[in-house]
Coordinates of C-alpha atoms and ligand atoms in Angstrom, one line a residue:
X199 CA 0.1 0.0 0.0
X200 CA 1.1 3.5 -0.9
X201 CA 1.9 6.3 1.8
X202 CA -0.7 8.9 2.3
X203 CA -0.2 12.5 3.6
X204 CA -2.0 15.7 3.9
X205 CA 0.8 17.8 1.9
X206 CA 3.4 16.6 -0.4
X207 CA 6.0 19.4 -0.7
X208 CA 8.3 19.6 -3.6
X209 CA 12.0 20.9 -3.0
X210 CA 13.7 21.4 -0.1
X211 CA 14.6 25.2 -0.8
X212 CA 13.9 28.3 1.3
X213 CA 9.8 28.2 0.0
X214 CA 9.3 24.3 0.4
X215 CA 11.1 24.5 4.0
X216 CA 9.0 27.3 5.3
X217 CA 5.9 25.8 3.6
X218 CA 6.2 22.5 5.3
X219 CA 6.7 24.0 9.0
X220 CA 3.6 26.4 8.7
X221 CA 1.4 22.9 7.6
X222 CA 3.2 20.5 9.7
X223 CA 2.9 23.1 12.9
X224 CA -0.9 22.9 12.6
X225 CA -0.6 18.9 12.9
X226 CA -0.4 17.9 9.1
X227 CA 1.0 15.1 7.9
X228 CA 3.5 16.6 5.8
X229 CA 6.5 14.9 3.7
X230 CA 9.5 17.5 1.6
X231 CA 10.6 15.3 -1.3
X232 CA 14.2 16.8 -2.5
X233 CA 16.3 15.4 -5.4
X234 CA 19.3 16.1 -4.0
X235 CA 21.6 15.4 -1.1
X236 CA 21.2 18.8 0.5
X237 CA 18.3 21.5 1.4
X238 CA 18.4 25.2 0.4
X239 CA 17.8 24.9 -3.3
X240 CA 19.1 28.0 -5.1
X241 CA 20.6 29.2 -2.0
X242 CA 22.4 26.4 -0.7
X243 CA 26.2 25.7 0.5
X244 CA 29.3 24.0 -0.3
X245 CA 32.6 22.9 0.4
X246 CA 35.8 23.0 -1.2
X247 CA 38.9 21.6 0.6
X248 CA 38.7 23.3 4.1
X249 CA 36.4 26.2 2.7
X250 CA 32.6 26.3 3.1
X251 CA 30.8 28.8 0.7
X252 CA 27.7 29.9 0.0
X253 CA 26.2 29.2 -3.3
X254 CA 24.9 32.9 -3.9
X255 CA 24.6 35.1 -1.0
X256 CA 24.8 38.3 -1.1
X257 CA 22.8 39.5 1.1
X258 CA 19.5 39.0 2.7
X259 CA 17.2 41.7 2.1
X260 CA 14.1 43.2 4.1
X261 CA 16.3 43.8 7.2
X262 CA 14.5 45.3 9.8
X263 CA 15.4 46.1 13.5
X264 CA 14.2 44.1 16.3
X265 CA 10.6 44.6 17.2
X266 CA 10.3 46.8 13.5
X267 CA 7.4 45.4 11.3
X268 CA 8.4 44.1 7.9
X269 CA 8.2 40.4 5.6
X270 CA 11.4 39.5 7.5
X271 CA 9.9 39.7 11.2
X272 CA 6.7 38.7 9.9
X273 CA 8.2 35.5 8.5
X274 CA 10.6 34.9 11.8
X275 CA 7.2 35.2 13.8
X276 CA 5.1 32.9 11.2
X277 CA 7.7 30.3 11.8
X278 CA 8.2 31.0 15.6
X279 CA 12.0 31.9 14.8
X280 CA 13.1 34.1 17.4
X281 CA 15.2 37.4 15.8
X282 CA 17.9 36.9 17.5
X283 CA 18.9 33.3 15.7
X284 CA 19.7 35.0 12.6
X285 CA 22.1 36.8 13.9
X286 CA 22.0 39.7 11.4
X287 CA 24.9 42.0 10.8
X288 CA 23.7 44.9 8.6
X289 CA 25.1 46.8 5.7
X290 CA 27.0 49.5 5.8
X291 CA 26.4 51.1 2.9
X292 CA 25.7 49.7 -1.1
X293 CA 26.3 51.6 -4.3
X294 CA 24.6 52.0 -7.9
X295 CA 27.6 53.2 -9.8
X296 CA 27.1 54.5 -13.2
X297 CA 29.8 56.1 -15.3
X298 CA 28.4 59.5 -15.1
X299 CA 26.5 59.2 -11.6
X300 CA 27.1 57.2 -8.2
X301 CA 23.9 56.8 -5.7
X302 CA 24.4 55.3 -2.1
X303 CA 22.4 53.4 -0.1
X304 CA 22.1 52.5 3.1
X305 CA 19.3 50.9 6.0
X306 CA 18.3 54.3 6.3
X307 CA 16.0 55.5 3.6
X308 CA 16.4 59.5 4.3
X309 CA 20.5 58.1 3.1
X310 CA 19.0 57.4 -0.5
X311 CA 16.3 60.1 -0.7
X312 CA 19.3 63.0 0.1
X313 CA 21.8 61.0 -2.9
X314 CA 18.7 61.3 -5.0
X315 CA 18.1 65.2 -4.2
X316 CA 21.6 66.1 -4.7
X317 CA 22.4 64.0 -7.6
X318 CA 19.3 64.8 -9.4
X319 CA 17.9 68.3 -7.9
X320 CA 15.2 68.7 -11.1
X321 CA 13.5 65.5 -10.1
X322 CA 13.3 65.7 -6.0
X323 CA 9.2 66.4 -6.1
X324 CA 8.8 63.8 -8.6
X325 CA 10.9 61.3 -6.6
X326 CA 9.1 62.7 -3.2
X327 CA 5.6 61.8 -5.6
X328 CA 7.0 58.5 -6.2
X329 CA 7.8 57.8 -2.7
X330 CA 4.3 58.2 -1.5
X331 CA 3.1 56.2 -4.5
X332 CA 5.1 53.0 -3.1
X333 CA 4.1 53.7 0.2
X334 CA 0.6 53.5 -0.1
X335 CA 0.6 50.9 -2.8
X336 CA -0.4 47.2 -1.5
X337 CA 2.1 44.9 -3.3
X338 CA 1.3 42.0 -1.7
X339 CA -2.9 41.5 -2.9
X340 CA -3.0 38.9 -4.6
X341 CA -5.5 40.0 -7.1
X342 CA -3.2 42.7 -8.4
X343 CA -3.0 43.3 -12.3
X344 CA 0.6 42.8 -13.8
X345 CA 1.6 46.6 -14.8
X346 CA 4.7 47.6 -16.3
X347 CA 7.1 49.7 -13.6
X348 CA 9.3 51.3 -16.0
X349 CA 5.7 53.3 -17.4
X350 CA 4.4 53.6 -14.0
X351 CA 7.9 55.0 -12.9
X352 CA 8.2 57.2 -15.9
X353 CA 4.8 58.9 -14.9
X354 CA 7.0 60.6 -12.0
X355 CA 10.8 60.8 -12.9
X356 CA 11.9 62.9 -15.7
X357 CA 15.4 62.2 -16.1
X358 CA 16.2 58.8 -18.0
X359 CA 19.1 57.9 -15.8
X360 CA 17.7 58.4 -12.8
X361 CA 14.9 56.0 -13.5
X362 CA 17.6 53.6 -15.2
X363 CA 19.8 54.3 -11.5
X364 CA 16.8 53.2 -9.2
X365 CA 16.0 50.2 -11.5
X366 CA 19.5 48.4 -12.0
X367 CA 19.5 46.9 -8.3
X368 CA 15.6 45.9 -8.2
X369 CA 16.0 44.0 -11.6
X370 CA 18.7 42.4 -11.1
X371 CA 18.2 41.3 -7.6
X372 CA 14.2 40.1 -8.8
X373 CA 13.1 40.4 -12.3
X374 CA 11.9 37.4 -14.3
X375 CA 11.2 40.3 -17.3
X376 CA 13.9 41.5 -19.2
X377 CA 14.1 45.4 -19.1
X378 CA 11.1 45.7 -16.6
X379 CA 9.0 44.5 -14.2
X380 CA 5.8 43.9 -13.0
X381 CA 4.8 47.6 -10.7
X382 CA 4.1 45.2 -7.5
X383 CA 7.1 43.5 -7.6
X384 CA 8.9 46.4 -8.4
X385 CA 7.5 48.1 -5.2
X386 CA 8.2 45.2 -2.9
X387 CA 11.7 45.2 -4.0
X388 CA 12.0 48.8 -3.8
X389 CA 10.8 48.5 0.2
X390 CA 13.2 45.6 0.2
X391 CA 16.2 47.2 -0.5
X392 CA 15.8 50.8 -0.4
X393 CA 13.3 51.3 2.5
X394 CA 14.6 48.4 4.6
X395 CA 18.2 47.1 3.1
X396 CA 21.0 44.5 3.5
X397 CA 22.2 42.4 6.1
X398 CA 23.8 39.1 6.4
X399 CA 23.5 36.2 9.2
X400 CA 26.8 35.6 10.5
X401 CA 27.3 32.3 9.6
X402 CA 26.2 32.9 5.8
X403 CA 22.8 31.1 4.2
X404 CA 23.9 28.3 6.8
X405 CA 22.3 30.1 9.6
X406 CA 18.7 30.5 7.8
X407 CA 19.2 27.1 6.4
X408 CA 20.0 25.4 9.9
X409 CA 17.2 26.9 11.9
X410 CA 14.4 25.6 9.0
X411 CA 16.3 22.6 9.2
X412 CA 15.7 22.4 13.1
X413 CA 12.0 23.7 12.6
X414 CA 11.3 21.2 10.6
X415 CA 12.6 18.5 12.7
X416 CA 10.5 20.1 16.0
X417 CA 7.2 19.9 14.3
X418 CA 7.5 16.8 12.6
X419 CA 8.3 17.0 8.9
X420 CA 9.2 14.2 7.0
X421 CA 12.0 15.3 4.8
X422 CA 13.7 13.0 1.9
X423 CA 16.4 13.8 0.1
X424 CA 17.8 12.2 -3.1
X425 CA 14.1 11.7 -4.0
X426 CA 13.1 13.3 -7.0
X427 CA 9.6 13.8 -7.9
X428 CA 8.8 12.3 -11.6
X429 CA 5.4 12.7 -12.0
X430 CA 2.6 14.1 -10.3
X431 CA -0.5 12.2 -10.7
X432 CA -3.8 13.6 -11.5
X433 CA -7.2 12.9 -12.6
X434 CA -10.9 14.4 -12.8
X435 CA -9.0 17.6 -12.0
X436 CA -7.4 17.2 -9.0
X437 CA -3.8 15.7 -7.5
X438 CA -3.8 12.4 -6.2
X439 CA -0.3 12.0 -5.4
X440 CA 3.2 11.8 -7.0
X441 CA 5.5 9.4 -8.3
X442 CA 9.6 9.5 -7.2
X443 CA 11.9 9.0 -9.9
X444 CA 12.6 5.5 -8.2
X445 CA 9.1 4.6 -9.0
X446 CA 7.1 4.8 -5.5
X447 CA 4.2 6.1 -5.2
X448 CA 3.1 8.4 -2.5
X449 CA -0.6 9.6 -2.3
X450 CA -2.1 13.2 -0.7
X451 CA -4.6 15.7 -0.4
X452 CA -2.6 18.8 -1.8
X453 CA 1.0 19.3 -3.4
X454 CA 3.2 22.5 -3.0
X455 CA 5.6 22.5 -5.6
X456 CA 8.7 24.8 -5.8
X457 CA 10.3 23.0 -9.1
X458 CA 8.8 25.9 -11.2
X459 CA 5.4 26.7 -12.4
X460 CA 6.1 25.3 -16.2
X461 CA 8.7 22.4 -14.5
X462 CA 5.7 21.6 -12.4
X463 CA 2.8 21.1 -15.2
X464 CA 5.0 19.3 -17.4
X465 CA 5.5 16.5 -14.6
X466 CA 1.8 16.2 -14.5
X467 CA 0.4 12.9 -15.6
X468 CA -3.0 15.0 -17.5
X469 CA -2.0 17.6 -20.6
X470 CA -1.5 21.4 -18.7
X471 CA -4.0 23.9 -20.0
X472 CA -1.5 26.4 -20.0
X473 CA 2.7 26.1 -20.7
X474 CA 4.2 29.1 -18.9
X475 CA 7.9 30.8 -20.5
X476 CA 11.1 30.0 -19.6
X477 CA 12.6 32.8 -18.0
X478 CA 15.6 34.5 -20.2
X479 CA 17.6 35.5 -17.0
X480 CA 20.4 33.5 -15.7
X481 CA 24.0 34.4 -14.4
X482 CA 27.1 33.7 -13.7
X483 CA 29.0 33.7 -10.4
X484 CA 32.9 34.3 -9.6
X485 CA 34.3 34.1 -6.3
X486 CA 37.4 34.7 -4.8
X487 CA 39.2 34.5 -2.2
X488 CA 41.9 36.8 -1.1
X489 CA 44.4 37.4 0.9
X490 CA 43.9 41.5 2.0
X491 CA 40.8 42.8 3.0
X492 CA 39.3 45.0 0.5
X493 CA 38.4 47.3 3.5
X494 CA 42.1 47.8 4.0
X495 CA 41.9 50.0 0.8
X496 CA 39.4 52.5 2.3
X497 CA 36.4 50.6 0.3
X498 CA 33.6 50.3 2.3
X499 CA 30.6 49.5 -0.2
X500 CA 28.7 46.3 0.5
X501 CA 27.4 45.6 -2.8
X502 CA 28.1 47.6 -6.1
X503 CA 25.8 47.3 -8.7
X504 CA 28.2 48.3 -11.8
X505 CA 27.1 49.5 -14.9
X506 CA 29.2 50.7 -17.9
X507 CA 27.0 53.3 -19.5
X508 CA 23.9 55.6 -18.9
X509 CA 21.4 52.4 -20.1
X510 CA 21.2 49.2 -18.1
X511 CA 20.3 46.4 -20.1
X512 CA 19.1 43.6 -18.2
X513 CA 17.9 41.4 -20.8
X514 CA 19.7 37.8 -22.0
X515 CA 23.2 38.2 -22.7
X516 CA 23.6 37.8 -26.6
X517 CA 27.0 36.3 -25.8
X518 CA 28.0 33.9 -22.6
X519 CA 27.6 36.7 -20.7
X520 CA 27.3 40.5 -20.4
X521 CA 30.4 42.3 -19.5
X522 CA 28.4 45.8 -19.5
X523 CA 27.0 45.6 -15.9
X524 CA 27.4 43.6 -12.8
X525 CA 27.2 43.0 -9.1
X526 CA 29.9 42.9 -7.3
X527 CA 29.6 41.8 -3.5
X528 CA 32.2 41.7 -0.9
X529 CA 30.3 39.5 1.8
X530 CA 32.6 40.6 4.8
X531 CA 31.9 44.6 4.3
X532 CA 28.9 44.3 6.4
X533 CA 29.4 46.3 9.7
X534 CA 31.0 43.9 11.4
X535 CA 33.8 41.7 10.1
X536 CA 35.3 38.4 11.7
X537 CA 35.8 36.3 8.8
X538 CA 39.5 35.1 8.5
X539 CA 39.7 35.3 4.8
X540 CA 38.7 37.9 2.4
X541 CA 35.5 37.1 -0.4
X542 CA 34.7 39.1 -3.3
X543 CA 31.7 37.7 -5.7
X544 CA 31.4 39.6 -9.0
X545 CA 27.7 38.3 -11.1
X546 CA 27.1 38.8 -14.8
X547 CA 24.2 37.9 -16.3
X548 CA 24.5 35.2 -18.8
X549 CA 22.9 33.1 -21.6
X550 CA 22.3 29.2 -20.5
X551 CA 22.2 28.0 -24.2
X552 CA 25.4 29.3 -25.2
X553 CA 27.4 27.9 -22.2
X554 CA 25.2 24.5 -22.4
X555 CA 26.4 24.2 -25.9
X556 CA 29.6 24.5 -25.4
X557 CA 31.9 21.0 -25.7
X558 CA 33.3 20.5 -22.7
X559 CA 37.1 21.8 -22.8
X560 CA 35.7 24.7 -24.5
X561 CA 33.7 25.3 -21.4
X562 CA 36.4 25.5 -19.0
X563 CA 38.3 27.7 -20.8
X564 CA 35.6 30.5 -21.3
X565 CA 35.1 30.1 -17.9
X566 CA 38.6 30.9 -16.8
X567 CA 38.1 33.7 -19.5
X568 CA 34.6 35.2 -17.3
X569 CA 36.5 34.7 -13.9
X570 CA 39.7 36.9 -15.5
X571 CA 37.2 39.6 -16.6
X572 CA 35.5 39.2 -13.3
X573 CA 38.8 40.0 -11.1
X574 CA 39.7 42.8 -13.6
X575 CA 36.5 44.2 -13.1
X576 CA 36.7 44.3 -9.1
X577 CA 40.4 46.0 -9.3
X578 CA 38.7 48.5 -11.5
X579 CA 36.3 49.3 -8.9
X580 CA 38.6 48.9 -5.8
X581 CA 41.3 50.8 -6.8
X582 CA 44.6 49.8 -5.4
X583 CA 43.6 46.5 -4.2
X584 CA 46.7 44.7 -4.9
X585 CA 45.4 41.4 -3.4
X586 CA 46.4 38.1 -4.4
X587 CA 44.1 35.3 -4.9
X588 CA 44.3 32.2 -2.8
X589 CA 41.1 30.5 -4.6
X590 CA 38.8 30.9 -6.9
X591 CA 35.7 29.2 -7.8
X592 CA 33.8 30.1 -10.8
X593 CA 30.2 28.7 -11.9
X594 CA 27.6 29.7 -14.8
X595 CA 24.2 28.6 -15.7
X596 CA 24.2 25.3 -16.4
X597 CA 25.2 24.6 -12.7
X598 CA 22.1 26.5 -11.6
X599 CA 20.0 24.1 -14.1
X600 CA 22.2 21.1 -12.6
X601 CA 21.2 22.0 -9.3
X602 CA 17.7 23.2 -8.8
X603 CA 16.4 21.8 -12.0
X604 CA 15.0 25.4 -13.4
X605 CA 14.8 25.2 -17.0
X606 CA 17.3 27.8 -18.7
X607 CA 18.9 28.1 -15.4
X608 CA 16.5 30.7 -14.9
X609 CA 17.3 32.0 -11.9
X610 CA 14.2 34.0 -11.3
X611 CA 12.2 31.7 -12.9
X612 CA 9.5 32.1 -15.6
X613 CA 8.2 35.2 -16.8
X614 CA 4.9 33.6 -16.1
X615 CA 4.1 33.7 -12.5
X616 CA 1.0 32.8 -10.7
X617 CA 0.3 35.0 -7.9
X618 CA -2.2 33.1 -6.6
X619 CA -0.3 29.8 -6.8
X620 CA -3.1 28.3 -8.2
X621 CA -2.3 25.6 -11.3
X622 CA -6.0 25.7 -12.7
X623 CA -5.6 21.7 -11.1
X624 CA -7.4 21.3 -7.4
X625 CA -4.9 20.6 -4.6
X626 CA -1.7 21.6 -6.7
X627 CA -0.1 25.0 -5.9
X628 CA 3.1 26.7 -6.8
X629 CA 5.5 27.9 -4.2
X630 CA 8.2 29.8 -4.2
X631 CA 10.0 32.0 -7.6
X632 CA 7.4 31.4 -10.0
X633 CA 4.3 32.3 -7.3
X634 CA 6.0 35.4 -7.7
X635 CA 7.7 36.4 -4.4
X636 CA 11.9 36.6 -5.1
X637 CA 14.8 35.9 -3.0
X638 CA 15.3 34.4 0.2
X639 CA 12.8 36.3 2.2
X640 CA 10.5 36.6 -0.3
X641 CA 10.9 32.5 -1.2
X642 CA 10.2 32.1 2.6
X643 CA 6.8 34.0 2.5
X644 CA 5.6 32.7 -0.5
X645 CA 6.1 29.0 1.4
X646 CA 4.3 30.8 4.1
X647 CA 1.5 32.7 2.4
X648 CA 0.0 29.7 -0.1
X649 CA 0.5 27.0 2.9
X650 CA -1.8 29.2 4.7
X651 CA -4.2 30.4 2.2
X652 CA -4.9 27.1 0.8
X653 CA -3.8 24.6 3.5
X654 CA -4.6 26.3 6.9
X655 CA -7.8 28.3 5.8
X656 CA -8.9 26.1 3.1
X657 CA -9.3 28.1 -0.6
X658 CA -8.9 26.4 -3.1
X659 CA -8.7 26.4 -7.3
Ligands
LIG901 C1 23.9 32.7 -7.5 C2 22.6 32.7 -6.7 C3 22.9 34.1 -5.9 C4 21.7 35.0 -5.0 N1 21.6 35.6 -4.4 C5 20.7 36.0 -3.4 C6 20.9 37.1 -2.9 O1 22.0 37.5 -2.1 N2 19.8 37.4 -1.8 C7 18.4 36.6 -1.9 O2 17.8 37.1 -1.8 N3 18.4 35.5 -3.0 C8 19.4 35.1 -4.0 N4 19.3 34.4 -4.6 C9 18.1 34.0 -5.0 C10 17.1 33.0 -4.2 O3 18.5 32.2 -3.8 C11 16.1 32.2 -4.7 O4 15.2 33.4 -4.9 C12 15.4 31.6 -3.3 O5 16.5 30.6 -2.7 C13 14.4 30.4 -4.6 O6 13.7 29.7 -3.4 P1 12.8 28.6 -3.8 O7 12.2 28.0 -2.8 O8 11.5 29.5 -4.8 O9 13.3 27.4 -5.2 P2 14.6 26.7 -4.9 O10 15.7 27.3 -4.2 O11 14.7 27.0 -6.8 O12 14.3 25.1 -4.7 C14 13.9 24.5 -5.3 C15 14.0 23.1 -5.1 O13 13.3 22.2 -5.5 C16 13.9 21.1 -5.6 N5 13.2 20.4 -6.7 C17 13.1 20.6 -8.3 N6 12.3 20.1 -9.0 C18 12.1 18.9 -7.9 C19 11.7 17.5 -8.6 N7 10.9 17.0 -9.2 N8 12.0 16.6 -7.1 C20 11.9 17.0 -5.8 N9 13.0 17.9 -5.9 C21 13.1 19.3 -6.7 C22 15.5 21.5 -6.1 O14 16.6 20.6 -6.1 C23 15.4 22.9 -5.4 O15 16.0 22.1 -4.0 C24 20.2 33.8 -5.2 C25 20.4 32.8 -6.1 C26 21.2 32.6 -7.0 C27 21.4 31.1 -8.0

């Protein structure tokens, strides 16, 4: 006889872990199936020799101090994890770095506002009116229509350069659309980055993963690694269960999938009624361990959103990667630094198909060239660094696909989201990236909201 569960969750990434905790907390019999060996999904960790690395953690968005309201404290409350347990170190400052203008931002919004006022005196009132619009907008309403954020922002801001600069960090930290984003997503990201800001758990992403794993154990979640879902068994318009890669059948009342919208529908035994597009945006990541602290040169910024012209090109790269823009992150340049060794990370927008079609020896050569370009850029942005690389690691969009199953290595998933989480099949819901809340905080909130809505309150497709 096959096993039966109240809720089956596909994926032990941030959204899957958070959803499982909520459901099991209220007495449901919950199983999480994860194809890989470790939890964390897109934001996991790994070991190289004696060094351990986060896959990609630059920053946790939505920083608030203990006791303040915000998405971060909301998710801690929902998961019953105390604020102190995250052990957050706030950023000092980050920088939007265009050739003709630079704008800094900190975890105090007034700093960013004054930077904009100083650099763009003709747009001060317009910027303030935009802020009012953002403050009063309910970005998380699941019924919001999709709307071009560029169109809305351009109704307020006259200077094209300011529009490009405001958008650059928001796009690269959370848009599955090219060169634009949905206005609700824009507001989520604007608040997450400019109103609230960045922090980093002292122990990196491992801190968050360990907390979630401990909580899952406490509330009795059945977590199974090396257990991929091969098929979602549907019939008469509702879910029945899943078949695993090994051919086991598990029955369940509801499935919450973080595998991606299109990826989930493709697993259904019934023909899906829609086919979301594969996202075009993936990235390369280069990380360098150094023998010298970046801050010893006087450079104290945490994250630099670098762009080489007044126009920001957020689109699938025509070549293997697009050197015109990059995110440069110094993960130890937060307000406290107790790390032994320095690290710098560089992210480029990249083209999955081009990396994927390279024969093996060529792939290695191109990866090295990309790493060299990234290192040159670090030295351009941090003058007088004069550091030696002790260790470097590089990964490409094909690595993202390999470890997460996301088609096209699309870090932000499909441009076609399902904000309600519904799939047209009763009992089958999308959580995480393709529900539309992006990033680590967004993914956890997505898992929580969809679990609350369909698992605890009882709404349905
Ligand atoms: C390089 C990089 C850097 C990043 N940096 C940041 C950052 O600094 N700050 C930030 O907030 N966000 C960052 N992100 C984004 C963030 O990691 C993601 O938005 C978030 O983790 C997504 O979580 P998720 O639960 O939606 O999905 P995922 O993390 O993709 O989890 C899905 C899980 O499902 C599993 N799975 C898929 N298919 C199946 C199947 N058929 N059967 C079983 N299991 C399956 C996968 O193995 C995976 O573990 C970064 C991402 C990358 C790649």
